[in-house]
């Protein structure tokens, strides 16, 4: 189960998405504006944020820029804005994905799962590579042959 933060100003959309995502096994908290959303993001440390761009206090891209200054939490922009320059702007500001309203809860949930899968893979330490007596520790950038550490240059 993932902990999601939904930042959406429309009460009906916020309620419907909260209910649908909760039914799909997520723990969902929400905020109705940008600044409360930033506060919740820092306090609650969610696994992923679903962010609307049309917020009453701040533009969603500004919220995203502020969030990126302090956090690497995955963010999916979920908005009615479907023009290409806006999509590029949001992705350049740090969004991990972008979905245009209207969308189904199943569609959003699939994107949430995909982004979480990618973000968890990025956090995982690379597995050691073993070929016969050779062991390569990618995380520590070390190599061993039959248990003895190999003295290699950084390029090797």
Short mmCIF file of C-alpha atoms in Angstrom, two decimals:
data_model
loop_
_atom_site.label_atom_id
_atom_site.label_comp_id
_atom_site.label_asym_id
_atom_site.label_seq_id
_atom_site.Cartn_x
_atom_site.Cartn_y
_atom_site.Cartn_z
CA UNK A 1 0.00 0.00 0.00
CA UNK A 2 1.34 3.40 -0.99
CA UNK A 3 0.76 6.62 0.89
CA UNK A 4 -0.44 9.22 -1.62
CA UNK A 5 -0.91 12.96 -1.26
CA UNK A 6 -3.59 14.39 -3.55
CA UNK A 7 -3.37 18.15 -4.14
CA UNK A 8 -6.64 19.10 -5.86
CA UNK A 9 -8.79 22.21 -5.40
CA UNK A 10 -12.07 20.78 -6.74
CA UNK A 11 -13.82 19.19 -3.73
CA UNK A 12 -15.84 16.73 -5.85
CA UNK A 13 -12.81 15.53 -7.81
CA UNK A 14 -10.73 15.34 -4.61
CA UNK A 15 -13.41 13.28 -2.86
CA UNK A 16 -13.97 10.94 -5.81
CA UNK A 17 -10.24 10.33 -6.34
CA UNK A 18 -9.62 9.83 -2.63
CA UNK A 19 -12.40 7.24 -2.47
CA UNK A 20 -11.32 5.46 -5.68
CA UNK A 21 -7.63 5.31 -4.78
CA UNK A 22 -8.43 4.17 -1.24
CA UNK A 23 -10.56 1.36 -2.72
CA UNK A 24 -7.53 0.37 -4.78
CA UNK A 25 -5.46 -0.07 -1.62
CA UNK A 26 -3.73 3.28 -1.19
CA UNK A 27 -3.67 5.47 1.90
CA UNK A 28 -4.68 8.92 0.65
CA UNK A 29 -4.35 12.31 2.30
CA UNK A 30 -5.31 15.48 0.49
CA UNK A 31 -4.91 19.22 0.32
CA UNK A 32 -7.08 21.76 -1.50
CA UNK A 33 -4.34 24.28 -2.37
CA UNK A 34 -0.61 24.53 -3.10
CA UNK A 35 0.78 25.79 0.20
CA UNK A 36 -1.17 23.31 2.35
CA UNK A 37 -0.06 20.63 -0.11
CA UNK A 38 3.59 21.58 0.34
CA UNK A 39 3.16 21.52 4.10
CA UNK A 40 1.53 18.06 3.99
CA UNK A 41 4.26 16.79 1.66
CA UNK A 42 6.97 17.82 4.09
CA UNK A 43 5.16 16.62 7.22
CA UNK A 44 3.62 13.37 5.92
CA UNK A 45 6.42 12.33 3.52
CA UNK A 46 4.11 10.51 1.06
CA UNK A 47 5.31 7.88 -1.39
CA UNK A 48 3.84 9.84 -4.31
CA UNK A 49 1.99 13.11 -4.95
CA UNK A 50 -0.85 13.60 -7.43
CA UNK A 51 -0.83 17.32 -8.24
CA UNK A 52 -3.38 19.47 -10.04
CA UNK A 53 -1.97 22.54 -11.79
CA UNK A 54 -5.01 24.83 -11.41
CA UNK A 55 -4.78 25.64 -7.71
CA UNK A 56 -6.31 28.71 -6.04
CA UNK A 57 -3.19 30.03 -4.32
CA UNK A 58 -0.25 29.01 -6.53
CA UNK A 59 0.25 27.65 -10.01
CA UNK A 60 0.89 23.91 -9.79
CA UNK A 61 4.22 24.24 -11.62
CA UNK A 62 5.39 26.67 -8.93
CA UNK A 63 4.32 24.16 -6.26
CA UNK A 64 6.29 21.52 -8.15
CA UNK A 65 9.41 23.69 -8.31
CA UNK A 66 9.22 24.43 -4.58
CA UNK A 67 8.71 20.75 -3.84
CA UNK A 68 11.67 19.76 -6.00
CA UNK A 69 13.89 22.15 -4.04
CA UNK A 70 13.39 20.02 -0.92
CA UNK A 71 12.19 16.57 -2.03
CA UNK A 72 12.57 13.92 -4.70
CA UNK A 73 9.13 12.39 -4.04
CA UNK A 74 7.54 11.15 -7.29
CA UNK A 75 4.86 13.52 -8.67
CA UNK A 76 2.13 12.84 -11.19
CA UNK A 77 0.48 15.94 -12.58
CA UNK A 78 -3.27 15.34 -13.03
CA UNK A 79 -4.86 18.32 -14.72
CA UNK A 80 -7.27 19.51 -17.40
CA UNK A 81 -4.47 21.45 -19.13
CA UNK A 82 -3.70 19.53 -22.29
CA UNK A 83 -1.57 21.91 -24.35
CA UNK A 84 1.89 20.66 -25.23
CA UNK A 85 3.84 23.67 -23.87
CA UNK A 86 2.16 23.18 -20.47
CA UNK A 87 2.97 19.48 -20.45
CA UNK A 88 6.61 20.19 -21.32
CA UNK A 89 6.76 22.92 -18.65
CA UNK A 90 5.45 20.56 -15.95
CA UNK A 91 7.79 17.73 -16.94
CA UNK A 92 10.73 20.14 -17.04
CA UNK A 93 9.73 21.43 -13.59
CA UNK A 94 10.14 17.91 -12.22
CA UNK A 95 6.93 15.96 -12.80
CA UNK A 96 7.44 12.22 -13.21
CA UNK A 97 4.27 11.78 -15.26
CA UNK A 98 1.40 13.84 -16.64
CA UNK A 99 -2.22 12.75 -17.08
CA UNK A 100 -5.00 14.88 -18.59
CA UNK A 101 -8.51 15.02 -17.13
CA UNK A 102 -10.86 13.34 -17.56
CA UNK A 103 -9.26 10.02 -16.72
CA UNK A 104 -10.47 6.91 -14.94
CA UNK A 105 -9.31 5.92 -11.48
CA UNK A 106 -7.93 2.70 -13.00
CA UNK A 107 -5.83 4.74 -15.45
CA UNK A 108 -4.43 6.95 -12.67
CA UNK A 109 -3.79 3.94 -10.46
CA UNK A 110 -1.84 2.23 -13.26
CA UNK A 111 0.32 5.34 -13.68
CA UNK A 112 0.85 5.51 -9.90
CA UNK A 113 2.01 1.90 -9.83
CA UNK A 114 4.34 2.48 -12.80
CA UNK A 115 5.94 5.59 -11.29
CA UNK A 116 6.35 3.89 -7.91
CA UNK A 117 7.92 0.87 -9.59
CA UNK A 118 10.46 3.07 -11.36
CA UNK A 119 11.22 5.15 -8.26
CA UNK A 120 11.74 2.06 -6.10
CA UNK A 121 14.02 0.54 -8.74
CA UNK A 122 16.09 3.74 -8.74
CA UNK A 123 16.50 3.53 -4.96
CA UNK A 124 17.63 -0.10 -5.02
CA UNK A 125 21.31 -0.79 -4.69
CA UNK A 126 22.67 -2.57 -7.77
CA UNK A 127 23.16 -6.28 -7.24
CA UNK A 128 26.67 -7.71 -7.30
CA UNK A 129 27.68 -9.43 -10.54
CA UNK A 130 29.25 -12.88 -10.17
CA UNK A 131 30.92 -14.75 -13.03
CA UNK A 132 32.84 -17.80 -11.90
CA UNK A 133 35.40 -16.58 -9.35
CA UNK A 134 34.93 -12.93 -10.31
CA UNK A 135 32.71 -10.78 -8.10
CA UNK A 136 31.94 -7.17 -9.03
CA UNK A 137 30.39 -5.01 -6.30
CA UNK A 138 28.75 -2.25 -8.34
CA UNK A 139 27.67 -0.18 -5.34
CA UNK A 140 31.17 -0.03 -3.87
CA UNK A 141 32.90 -0.06 -7.27
CA UNK A 142 35.10 -2.97 -6.22
CA UNK A 143 36.05 -6.25 -7.86
CA UNK A 144 37.25 -9.52 -6.33
CA UNK A 145 38.77 -12.61 -7.91
CA UNK A 146 38.53 -15.78 -5.85
CA UNK A 147 37.99 -13.61 -2.75
CA UNK A 148 41.01 -11.34 -3.30
CA UNK A 149 40.34 -7.66 -3.97
CA UNK A 150 41.54 -6.56 -7.41
CA UNK A 151 43.51 -3.35 -7.64
CA UNK A 152 41.86 -1.62 -10.63
CA UNK A 153 41.89 1.92 -11.94
CA UNK A 154 38.58 3.84 -11.87
CA UNK A 155 38.15 3.32 -15.61
CA UNK A 156 38.76 -0.43 -15.33
#
